[in-house]
PDB file of C-alpha atoms in Angstrom:
ATOM      1  CA  MET A 258      -2.614   5.706  16.760  1.00 95.00           C
ATOM      2  CA  ARG A 259      -0.998   2.724  15.039  1.00 97.00           C
ATOM      3  CA  LEU A 260      -3.102  -0.313  14.227  1.00 98.00           C
ATOM      4  CA  LEU A 261      -2.076  -3.738  12.974  1.00 98.00           C
ATOM      5  CA  THR A 262      -3.453  -7.189  12.265  1.00 98.00           C
ATOM      6  CA  LEU A 263      -1.775 -10.046  14.107  1.00 98.00           C
ATOM      7  CA  ARG A 264      -1.547 -13.694  13.151  1.00 97.00           C
ATOM      8  CA  GLN A 265      -2.500 -16.179  15.861  1.00 92.00           C
ATOM      9  CA  ALA A 266      -0.953 -19.596  16.390  1.00 89.00           C
ATOM     10  CA  ASP A 267      -4.298 -21.265  15.579  1.00 93.00           C
ATOM     11  CA  GLY A 268      -4.488 -19.593  12.158  1.00 91.00           C
ATOM     12  CA  ARG A 269      -6.911 -16.868  13.163  1.00 95.00           C
ATOM     13  CA  THR A 270      -6.074 -13.155  13.149  1.00 97.00           C
ATOM     14  CA  GLN A 271      -6.684 -10.304  15.586  1.00 97.00           C
ATOM     15  CA  ALA A 272      -6.622  -6.516  15.389  1.00 97.00           C
ATOM     16  CA  ALA A 273      -4.318  -4.703  17.775  1.00 97.00           C
ATOM     17  CA  ARG A 274      -3.075  -1.238  18.715  1.00 97.00           C
ATOM     18  CA  LEU A 275       0.577  -0.466  19.281  1.00 94.00           C
ATOM     19  CA  ASP A 276       1.539   0.710  22.741  1.00 81.00           C
ATOM     20  CA  GLY A 277       3.018   4.129  21.895  1.00 77.00           C
ATOM     21  CA  ASP A 278       6.350   3.814  20.099  1.00 74.00           C
ATOM     22  CA  ASP A 279       7.043   0.338  21.482  1.00 79.00           C
ATOM     23  CA  GLU A 280       6.787  -1.930  18.432  1.00 84.00           C
ATOM     24  CA  GLY A 281       7.160  -5.016  20.613  1.00 91.00           C
ATOM     25  CA  THR A 282       4.055  -4.376  22.722  1.00 94.00           C
ATOM     26  CA  ALA A 283       0.425  -4.028  21.663  1.00 95.00           C
ATOM     27  CA  PHE A 284      -3.130  -4.036  23.002  1.00 96.00           C
ATOM     28  CA  THR A 285      -5.502  -6.573  21.486  1.00 96.00           C
ATOM     29  CA  LEU A 286      -8.808  -5.336  20.043  1.00 96.00           C
ATOM     30  CA  PRO A 287     -12.070  -7.316  19.849  1.00 95.00           C
ATOM     31  CA  PHE A 288     -11.990  -7.707  16.064  1.00 97.00           C
ATOM     32  CA  PRO A 289     -10.316 -10.279  13.800  1.00 97.00           C
ATOM     33  CA  SER A 290      -8.567  -7.613  11.705  1.00 98.00           C
ATOM     34  CA  VAL A 291      -8.185  -3.882  11.151  1.00 98.00           C
ATOM     35  CA  ARG A 292     -10.711  -4.197   8.307  1.00 98.00           C
ATOM     36  CA  HIS A 293     -13.326  -5.577  10.707  1.00 98.00           C
ATOM     37  CA  LEU A 294     -12.554  -2.791  13.186  1.00 98.00           C
ATOM     38  CA  LEU A 295     -13.140  -0.115  10.520  1.00 98.00           C
ATOM     39  CA  GLU A 296     -16.345  -1.824   9.414  1.00 98.00           C
ATOM     40  CA  SER A 297     -17.718  -1.670  12.971  1.00 97.00           C
ATOM     41  CA  GLY A 298     -18.921   1.896  12.414  1.00 96.00           C
ATOM     42  CA  PRO A 299     -17.964   5.541  12.930  1.00 93.00           C
ATOM     43  CA  GLY A 300     -16.938   4.881  16.540  1.00 95.00           C
ATOM     44  CA  TRP A 301     -14.086   2.593  15.485  1.00 97.00           C
ATOM     45  CA  ALA A 302     -11.378   5.024  16.632  1.00 96.00           C
ATOM     46  CA  ALA A 303     -12.791   5.260  20.159  1.00 96.00           C
ATOM     47  CA  THR A 304     -13.029   1.480  20.283  1.00 95.00           C
ATOM     48  CA  ALA A 305      -9.425   1.136  19.142  1.00 95.00           C
ATOM     49  CA  ALA A 306      -8.230   3.655  21.738  1.00 94.00           C
ATOM     50  CA  ALA A 307      -9.853   1.752  24.615  1.00 92.00           C
ATOM     51  CA  THR A 308      -7.306  -0.221  26.625  1.00 81.00           C
ATOM     52  CA  THR A 309      -7.600  -4.005  26.379  1.00 84.00           C
ATOM     53  CA  GLU A 310      -5.217  -6.916  26.960  1.00 92.00           C
ATOM     54  CA  LYS A 311      -1.547  -6.013  26.674  1.00 93.00           C
ATOM     55  CA  ILE A 312       0.616  -8.522  24.781  1.00 94.00           C
ATOM     56  CA  SER A 313       4.114  -8.870  23.375  1.00 94.00           C
ATOM     57  CA  VAL A 314       4.405  -8.851  19.578  1.00 94.00           C
ATOM     58  CA  THR A 315       7.086 -10.311  17.335  1.00 95.00           C
ATOM     59  CA  ARG A 316       7.639  -9.286  13.731  1.00 94.00           C
ATOM     60  CA  GLU A 317       6.570 -12.756  12.578  1.00 94.00           C
ATOM     61  CA  GLN A 318       3.126 -12.208  14.094  1.00 96.00           C
ATOM     62  CA  ILE A 319       2.357  -9.096  12.042  1.00 97.00           C
ATOM     63  CA  GLY A 320       0.122 -10.091   9.154  1.00 98.00           C
ATOM     64  CA  LEU A 321      -1.639  -8.436   6.246  1.00 98.00           C
ATOM     65  CA  LEU A 322      -3.081  -5.165   7.539  1.00 98.00           C
ATOM     66  CA  ILE A 323      -6.392  -5.265   5.625  1.00 98.00           C
ATOM     67  CA  PRO A 324      -7.335  -8.844   4.677  1.00 96.00           C
ATOM     68  CA  ASN A 325      -9.749  -9.156   1.743  1.00 97.00           C
ATOM     69  CA  PRO A 326     -10.624  -5.490   1.228  1.00 98.00           C
ATOM     70  CA  GLU A 327     -13.669  -4.850  -0.921  1.00 98.00           C
ATOM     71  CA  LYS A 328     -11.600  -2.680  -3.266  1.00 98.00           C
ATOM     72  CA  ILE A 329      -7.924  -2.126  -4.011  1.00 98.00           C
ATOM     73  CA  ILE A 330      -7.640   0.885  -6.307  1.00 98.00           C
ATOM     74  CA  CYS A 331      -4.272   2.049  -7.579  1.00 98.00           C
ATOM     75  CA  LEU A 332      -2.892   5.058  -9.406  1.00 96.00           C
ATOM     76  CA  GLY A 333      -0.285   5.032 -12.111  1.00 89.00           C
ATOM     77  CA  LEU A 334       1.718   8.014 -13.341  1.00 85.00           C
ATOM     78  CA  ASN A 335       1.275  10.149 -10.244  1.00 92.00           C
ATOM     79  CA  TYR A 336       4.819  11.473  -9.717  1.00 88.00           C
ATOM     80  CA  GLU A 337       6.413  13.570 -12.456  1.00 85.00           C
ATOM     81  CA  THR A 338       9.758  11.774 -12.006  1.00 83.00           C
ATOM     82  CA  HIS A 339       8.100   8.439 -12.789  1.00 84.00           C
ATOM     83  CA  ILE A 340       6.107   9.900 -15.686  1.00 84.00           C
ATOM     84  CA  ARG A 341       9.333  11.156 -17.273  1.00 84.00           C
ATOM     85  CA  GLU A 342      11.309   7.941 -16.791  1.00 81.00           C
ATOM     86  CA  MET A 343       8.504   5.924 -18.401  1.00 80.00           C
ATOM     87  CA  GLY A 344       8.251   8.325 -21.349  1.00 81.00           C
ATOM     88  CA  ARG A 345       4.604   9.169 -20.712  1.00 80.00           C
ATOM     89  CA  ASP A 346       2.630  12.398 -20.997  1.00 83.00           C
ATOM     90  CA  VAL A 347       1.430  14.090 -17.819  1.00 85.00           C
ATOM     91  CA  PRO A 348      -2.154  12.846 -17.361  1.00 88.00           C
ATOM     92  CA  GLN A 349      -5.081  15.233 -17.130  1.00 93.00           C
ATOM     93  CA  TYR A 350      -6.962  12.845 -14.832  1.00 96.00           C
ATOM     94  CA  PRO A 351      -5.857  10.154 -12.360  1.00 95.00           C
ATOM     95  CA  THR A 352      -4.774   6.930 -14.075  1.00 94.00           C
ATOM     96  CA  LEU A 353      -6.684   4.210 -12.224  1.00 96.00           C
ATOM     97  CA  PHE A 354      -6.363   0.438 -12.179  1.00 96.00           C
ATOM     98  CA  ALA A 355      -7.277  -2.272  -9.684  1.00 97.00           C
ATOM     99  CA  LYS A 356      -5.799  -5.235  -7.890  1.00 97.00           C
ATOM    100  CA  TYR A 357      -7.410  -8.320  -6.402  1.00 98.00           C
ATOM    101  CA  ALA A 358      -7.066  -9.404  -2.783  1.00 98.00           C
ATOM    102  CA  ARG A 359      -4.963 -12.478  -3.591  1.00 98.00           C
ATOM    103  CA  SER A 360      -2.171 -10.189  -4.765  1.00 98.00           C
ATOM    104  CA  LEU A 361      -1.730  -8.784  -1.244  1.00 98.00           C
ATOM    105  CA  ILE A 362       0.766 -10.108   1.316  1.00 98.00           C
ATOM    106  CA  GLY A 363       1.893  -9.092   4.784  1.00 98.00           C
ATOM    107  CA  PRO A 364       4.707  -6.626   5.488  1.00 98.00           C
ATOM    108  CA  TYR A 365       7.367  -9.308   5.985  1.00 98.00           C
ATOM    109  CA  ASP A 366       6.037 -12.088   3.761  1.00 98.00           C
ATOM    110  CA  PRO A 367       7.988 -13.277   0.699  1.00 98.00           C
ATOM    111  CA  VAL A 368       7.257 -11.610  -2.635  1.00 98.00           C
ATOM    112  CA  VAL A 369       6.585 -14.416  -5.114  1.00 98.00           C
ATOM    113  CA  LEU A 370       8.238 -13.756  -8.475  1.00 98.00           C
ATOM    114  CA  PRO A 371       5.962 -15.391 -11.074  1.00 98.00           C
ATOM    115  CA  THR A 372       7.541 -17.884 -13.445  1.00 97.00           C
ATOM    116  CA  ALA A 373       5.524 -16.292 -16.270  1.00 97.00           C
ATOM    117  CA  SER A 374       7.401 -12.980 -15.967  1.00 97.00           C
ATOM    118  CA  GLN A 375      11.054 -12.074 -16.443  1.00 96.00           C
ATOM    119  CA  LYS A 376      10.583  -8.371 -15.664  1.00 98.00           C
ATOM    120  CA  VAL A 377       9.292  -7.975 -12.125  1.00 98.00           C
ATOM    121  CA  ASP A 378       9.795  -4.431 -10.836  1.00 98.00           C
ATOM    122  CA  TRP A 379       9.396  -2.466  -7.581  1.00 98.00           C
ATOM    123  CA  GLU A 380       7.116   0.534  -6.902  1.00 98.00           C
ATOM    124  CA  ALA A 381       7.128   2.135  -3.425  1.00 98.00           C
ATOM    125  CA  GLU A 382       3.786   3.812  -2.684  1.00 98.00           C
ATOM    126  CA  LEU A 383       1.854   5.639   0.012  1.00 98.00           C
ATOM    127  CA  GLY A 384      -1.278   3.673   0.868  1.00 98.00           C
ATOM    128  CA  VAL A 385      -4.577   5.212   1.947  1.00 98.00           C
ATOM    129  CA  VAL A 386      -7.165   3.237   3.929  1.00 98.00           C
ATOM    130  CA  ILE A 387     -10.787   4.400   3.974  1.00 98.00           C
ATOM    131  CA  GLY A 388     -12.481   4.662   7.382  1.00 98.00           C
ATOM    132  CA  THR A 389     -16.049   5.774   6.631  1.00 98.00           C
ATOM    133  CA  PRO A 390     -18.198   5.421   3.495  1.00 98.00           C
ATOM    134  CA  CYS A 391     -18.172   8.230   0.968  1.00 98.00           C
ATOM    135  CA  ARG A 392     -19.707   8.966  -2.414  1.00 98.00           C
ATOM    136  CA  HIS A 393     -19.405  12.209  -4.391  1.00 98.00           C
ATOM    137  CA  VAL A 394     -17.248  13.681  -1.630  1.00 98.00           C
ATOM    138  CA  SER A 395     -15.538  17.009  -2.322  1.00 98.00           C
ATOM    139  CA  PRO A 396     -11.739  17.344  -2.087  1.00 97.00           C
ATOM    140  CA  GLU A 397     -12.295  19.652   0.901  1.00 98.00           C
ATOM    141  CA  ARG A 398     -14.130  16.891   2.818  1.00 98.00           C
ATOM    142  CA  ALA A 399     -12.313  13.851   1.464  1.00 98.00           C
ATOM    143  CA  LYS A 400      -9.769  13.502   4.274  1.00 97.00           C
ATOM    144  CA  GLU A 401     -12.586  13.158   6.799  1.00 97.00           C
ATOM    145  CA  HIS A 402     -13.185   9.680   5.357  1.00 98.00           C
ATOM    146  CA  ILE A 403      -9.592   8.464   5.648  1.00 98.00           C
ATOM    147  CA  ALA A 404      -8.846   6.081   8.522  1.00 98.00           C
ATOM    148  CA  GLY A 405      -5.105   6.319   8.012  1.00 98.00           C
ATOM    149  CA  TYR A 406      -2.065   5.596   5.916  1.00 98.00           C
ATOM    150  CA  THR A 407       0.188   2.635   5.266  1.00 98.00           C
ATOM    151  CA  VAL A 408       3.086   1.455   3.087  1.00 98.00           C
ATOM    152  CA  ILE A 409       2.598  -0.469  -0.174  1.00 98.00           C
ATOM    153  CA  ASN A 410       4.954  -1.824  -2.796  1.00 98.00           C
ATOM    154  CA  ASP A 411       3.083  -2.229  -6.077  1.00 98.00           C
ATOM    155  CA  VAL A 412       5.346  -4.968  -7.413  1.00 98.00           C
ATOM    156  CA  THR A 413       4.726  -5.112 -11.164  1.00 98.00           C
ATOM    157  CA  ALA A 414       5.326  -7.650 -13.950  1.00 98.00           C
ATOM    158  CA  ARG A 415       6.311  -5.130 -16.644  1.00 97.00           C
ATOM    159  CA  ASP A 416       6.187  -7.602 -19.553  1.00 97.00           C
ATOM    160  CA  TRP A 417       2.593  -8.528 -18.650  1.00 97.00           C
ATOM    161  CA  GLN A 418       1.654  -4.910 -17.974  1.00 95.00           C
ATOM    162  CA  ARG A 419       2.592  -4.096 -21.565  1.00 93.00           C
ATOM    163  CA  ARG A 420       0.794  -6.983 -23.252  1.00 96.00           C
ATOM    164  CA  THR A 421      -2.202  -4.693 -23.741  1.00 93.00           C
ATOM    165  CA  ARG A 422      -3.060  -1.051 -23.115  1.00 89.00           C
ATOM    166  CA  GLU A 423      -4.588  -2.008 -19.740  1.00 90.00           C
ATOM    167  CA  PHE A 424      -2.312  -2.324 -16.675  1.00 90.00           C
ATOM    168  CA  LEU A 425      -4.229  -4.981 -14.736  1.00 95.00           C
ATOM    169  CA  SER A 426      -2.501  -8.197 -15.818  1.00 96.00           C
ATOM    170  CA  GLY A 427       0.911  -6.930 -14.752  1.00 97.00           C
ATOM    171  CA  LYS A 428      -0.313  -5.562 -11.457  1.00 97.00           C
ATOM    172  CA  THR A 429      -2.189  -8.337  -9.710  1.00 97.00           C
ATOM    173  CA  PHE A 430      -0.066 -11.489  -9.821  1.00 98.00           C
ATOM    174  CA  GLU A 431      -0.711 -13.559  -6.722  1.00 98.00           C
ATOM    175  CA  ALA A 432       1.314 -12.848  -3.543  1.00 98.00           C
ATOM    176  CA  THR A 433       3.280  -9.929  -4.971  1.00 98.00           C
ATOM    177  CA  THR A 434       2.058  -6.797  -3.153  1.00 98.00           C
ATOM    178  CA  PRO A 435       3.201  -6.197   0.443  1.00 98.00           C
ATOM    179  CA  VAL A 436       1.069  -3.884   2.596  1.00 98.00           C
ATOM    180  CA  GLY A 437       1.613  -2.613   6.143  1.00 97.00           C
ATOM    181  CA  PRO A 438       2.942  -3.035   8.681  1.00 98.00           C
ATOM    182  CA  TYR A 439       0.637  -0.484  10.316  1.00 97.00           C
ATOM    183  CA  LEU A 440      -2.303   1.779   9.699  1.00 98.00           C
ATOM    184  CA  VAL A 441      -1.187   5.163  11.062  1.00 98.00           C
ATOM    185  CA  THR A 442      -4.039   7.565  11.802  1.00 98.00           C
ATOM    186  CA  PRO A 443      -3.856  11.083  10.316  1.00 97.00           C
ATOM    187  CA  ASP A 444      -3.282  12.789  13.687  1.00 96.00           C
ATOM    188  CA  GLU A 445       0.141  11.099  13.847  1.00 96.00           C
ATOM    189  CA  LEU A 446       1.319  12.665  10.574  1.00 97.00           C
ATOM    190  CA  PRO A 447       1.856  16.191   9.185  1.00 95.00           C
ATOM    191  CA  THR A 448      -1.230  17.653   7.542  1.00 93.00           C
ATOM    192  CA  ASP A 449       0.629  18.211   4.248  1.00 94.00           C
ATOM    193  CA  LEU A 450       1.790  14.554   4.176  1.00 95.00           C
ATOM    194  CA  ASP A 451       5.315  15.638   3.279  1.00 96.00           C
ATOM    195  CA  LEU A 452       6.957  12.297   4.065  1.00 97.00           C
ATOM    196  CA  GLY A 453      10.110  10.678   2.800  1.00 97.00           C
ATOM    197  CA  ILE A 454       9.455   7.567   0.700  1.00 98.00           C
ATOM    198  CA  GLU A 455      12.241   5.123  -0.168  1.00 98.00           C
ATOM    199  CA  CYS A 456      12.742   1.718  -1.752  1.00 98.00           C
ATOM    200  CA  SER A 457      15.948  -0.311  -1.669  1.00 98.00           C
ATOM    201  CA  VAL A 458      16.977  -3.650  -3.166  1.00 98.00           C
ATOM    202  CA  ASP A 459      19.687  -5.548  -1.254  1.00 98.00           C
ATOM    203  CA  GLY A 460      20.528  -2.330   0.559  1.00 98.00           C
ATOM    204  CA  GLU A 461      20.932  -0.197  -2.585  1.00 98.00           C
ATOM    205  CA  VAL A 462      18.511   2.744  -2.619  1.00 98.00           C
ATOM    206  CA  MET A 463      16.510   2.704  -5.847  1.00 98.00           C
ATOM    207  CA  GLN A 464      13.763   5.233  -5.082  1.00 97.00           C
ATOM    208  CA  SER A 465      13.930   8.276  -2.824  1.00 97.00           C
ATOM    209  CA  ALA A 466      11.303  11.045  -2.921  1.00 96.00           C
ATOM    210  CA  ARG A 467       8.682  12.937  -0.902  1.00 95.00           C
ATOM    211  CA  THR A 468       5.011  12.001  -0.823  1.00 95.00           C
ATOM    212  CA  SER A 469       4.196  15.705  -1.152  1.00 92.00           C
ATOM    213  CA  ASP A 470       5.390  15.428  -4.781  1.00 91.00           C
ATOM    214  CA  LEU A 471       2.198  13.585  -5.796  1.00 94.00           C
ATOM    215  CA  LEU A 472       0.670  15.001  -8.973  1.00 93.00           C
ATOM    216  CA  PHE A 473      -2.847  14.284  -7.657  1.00 96.00           C
ATOM    217  CA  ASP A 474      -2.855  14.564  -3.872  1.00 96.00           C
ATOM    218  CA  VAL A 475      -4.681  12.268  -1.478  1.00 98.00           C
ATOM    219  CA  ALA A 476      -7.800  14.457  -1.167  1.00 98.00           C
ATOM    220  CA  ALA A 477      -8.118  14.783  -4.941  1.00 97.00           C
ATOM    221  CA  ILE A 478      -7.717  11.027  -5.381  1.00 98.00           C
ATOM    222  CA  VAL A 479     -10.377  10.088  -2.820  1.00 98.00           C
ATOM    223  CA  SER A 480     -12.787  12.674  -4.249  1.00 98.00           C
ATOM    224  CA  TYR A 481     -12.226  11.471  -7.817  1.00 98.00           C
ATOM    225  CA  ILE A 482     -12.721   7.784  -7.024  1.00 98.00           C
ATOM    226  CA  SER A 483     -15.804   8.524  -4.915  1.00 98.00           C
ATOM    227  CA  THR A 484     -17.397  10.111  -7.976  1.00 98.00           C
ATOM    228  CA  ILE A 485     -17.176   6.729  -9.698  1.00 98.00           C
ATOM    229  CA  ILE A 486     -18.047   4.354  -6.857  1.00 98.00           C
ATOM    230  CA  THR A 487     -18.793   4.389  -3.131  1.00 98.00           C
ATOM    231  CA  LEU A 488     -15.668   3.957  -1.053  1.00 98.00           C
ATOM    232  CA  VAL A 489     -16.222   1.843   2.062  1.00 98.00           C
ATOM    233  CA  PRO A 490     -14.271   1.118   5.253  1.00 98.00           C
ATOM    234  CA  GLY A 491     -11.194  -0.974   4.572  1.00 98.00           C
ATOM    235  CA  ASP A 492     -10.840   0.011   0.917  1.00 98.00           C
ATOM    236  CA  VAL A 493      -7.170   0.441   0.035  1.00 98.00           C
ATOM    237  CA  ILE A 494      -5.818   3.063  -2.360  1.00 98.00           C
ATOM    238  CA  ALA A 495      -2.225   2.961  -3.651  1.00 98.00           C
ATOM    239  CA  THR A 496      -1.329   6.504  -4.670  1.00 98.00           C
ATOM    240  CA  GLY A 497       1.422   5.913  -7.237  1.00 96.00           C
ATOM    241  CA  THR A 498       5.195   5.568  -7.265  1.00 95.00           C
ATOM    242  CA  PRO A 499       8.054   8.057  -7.717  1.00 95.00           C
ATOM    243  CA  GLY A 500      10.933   7.740 -10.165  1.00 93.00           C
ATOM    244  CA  GLY A 501      13.630   5.118  -9.740  1.00 95.00           C
ATOM    245  CA  VAL A 502      11.875   1.928 -10.839  1.00 96.00           C
ATOM    246  CA  GLY A 503      13.972  -0.777 -12.452  1.00 97.00           C
ATOM    247  CA  ASP A 504      12.195  -0.540 -15.789  1.00 94.00           C
ATOM    248  CA  GLY A 505      13.099   3.138 -16.074  1.00 93.00           C
ATOM    249  CA  ARG A 506      16.848   2.535 -15.763  1.00 94.00           C
ATOM    250  CA  ASP A 507      19.504   2.120 -18.430  1.00 93.00           C
ATOM    251  CA  PRO A 508      20.202  -0.758 -18.416  1.00 96.00           C
ATOM    252  CA  LYS A 509      16.900  -1.983 -17.005  1.00 97.00           C
ATOM    253  CA  VAL A 510      17.013  -3.895 -13.716  1.00 97.00           C
ATOM    254  CA  TYR A 511      14.472  -6.364 -12.343  1.00 98.00           C
ATOM    255  CA  LEU A 512      13.993  -8.342  -9.156  1.00 98.00           C
ATOM    256  CA  ARG A 513      15.633 -11.751  -8.704  1.00 98.00           C
ATOM    257  CA  PRO A 514      15.065 -14.587  -6.221  1.00 98.00           C
ATOM    258  CA  GLY A 515      16.908 -14.061  -2.965  1.00 98.00           C
ATOM    259  CA  GLN A 516      16.917 -10.261  -3.130  1.00 98.00           C
ATOM    260  CA  VAL A 517      15.556  -8.244  -0.226  1.00 98.00           C
ATOM    261  CA  LEU A 518      13.033  -5.529  -1.094  1.00 98.00           C
ATOM    262  CA  ARG A 519      12.760  -2.811   1.573  1.00 98.00           C
ATOM    263  CA  THR A 520      10.119  -0.064   1.387  1.00 98.00           C
ATOM    264  CA  THR A 521       9.957   2.762   3.927  1.00 98.00           C
ATOM    265  CA  ILE A 522       7.732   5.795   4.421  1.00 98.00           C
ATOM    266  CA  GLU A 523       8.782   8.266   7.075  1.00 98.00           C
ATOM    267  CA  GLY A 524       6.498   8.210  10.106  1.00 96.00           C
ATOM    268  CA  ILE A 525       4.564   5.166   8.897  1.00 97.00           C
ATOM    269  CA  GLY A 526       6.820   2.129   8.755  1.00 97.00           C
ATOM    270  CA  THR A 527       8.879  -0.304   6.716  1.00 98.00           C
ATOM    271  CA  LEU A 528       8.118  -3.364   4.604  1.00 98.00           C
ATOM    272  CA  GLU A 529      10.879  -5.937   4.283  1.00 98.00           C
ATOM    273  CA  ASN A 530      10.299  -8.776   1.837  1.00 98.00           C
ATOM    274  CA  VAL A 531      12.525 -11.484   0.427  1.00 98.00           C
ATOM    275  CA  CYS A 532      11.900 -12.285  -3.234  1.00 98.00           C
ATOM    276  CA  VAL A 533      11.315 -15.976  -3.945  1.00 98.00           C
ATOM    277  CA  ALA A 534      10.731 -17.887  -7.157  1.00 98.00           C
ATOM    278  CA  GLU A 535       7.233 -19.223  -7.693  1.00 97.00           C
ATOM    279  CA  SER A 536       7.061 -22.923  -6.977  1.00 91.00           C
ATOM    280  CA  ALA A 537       6.134 -25.264  -9.788  1.00 71.00           C
TER     281      ALA A 537
END
């Protein structure tokens, strides 16, 4: 099942389910967003599968998948290729940081390059969306609490990331992090999550890897975070990026206004975002 959040002409939003593989047709759901659907309770999947009004969908209507999630938790240093290119040691535990909801944008919205940063970089990532609450869940049971998967680009202001030892300030600039376009339920994907992940800038492939190369896999991540805090429906987890970021290149390369950032995960979908300069 593929779920999405649609923008309405009156400014409201509505959850919807894709009609099979037809990306131009969907069924509306009686919730304002996918987050609200997940929060409706453990029967959310049955509700989403029930047939409702069939509508045509344009790309411009597809909005932010999970508006205002309670938590956005991200991992750094979770692919060995990225660890090596950044000159870091392999971590013993997951490297966690957070984002705030204002950093998130829809799958086709412009990425705003902040005037305060001259080193804005790309980071293609597999996103995990929580479907049912969990605390102290074991790795063996962790996947039972996952609603599905999505695509994220953890666009990062490297100069701000390095101002201190903490990552946060470089990771949560407003309107920089595209998410979507769909939530794809686990039954649609291979159990080992061995998916191709790719990021290109103006058509040039910068990152190309497999999500199965994660240092800490999805079950381990969910279990680890749930030991710290209760995960709730609609929480978003970004699982880390593979090698190929601009900051790891020689010479280093960063995003510029007018460039097109394209992020794809096999079997899930594609983000396509034009980079724009922040307005004064």
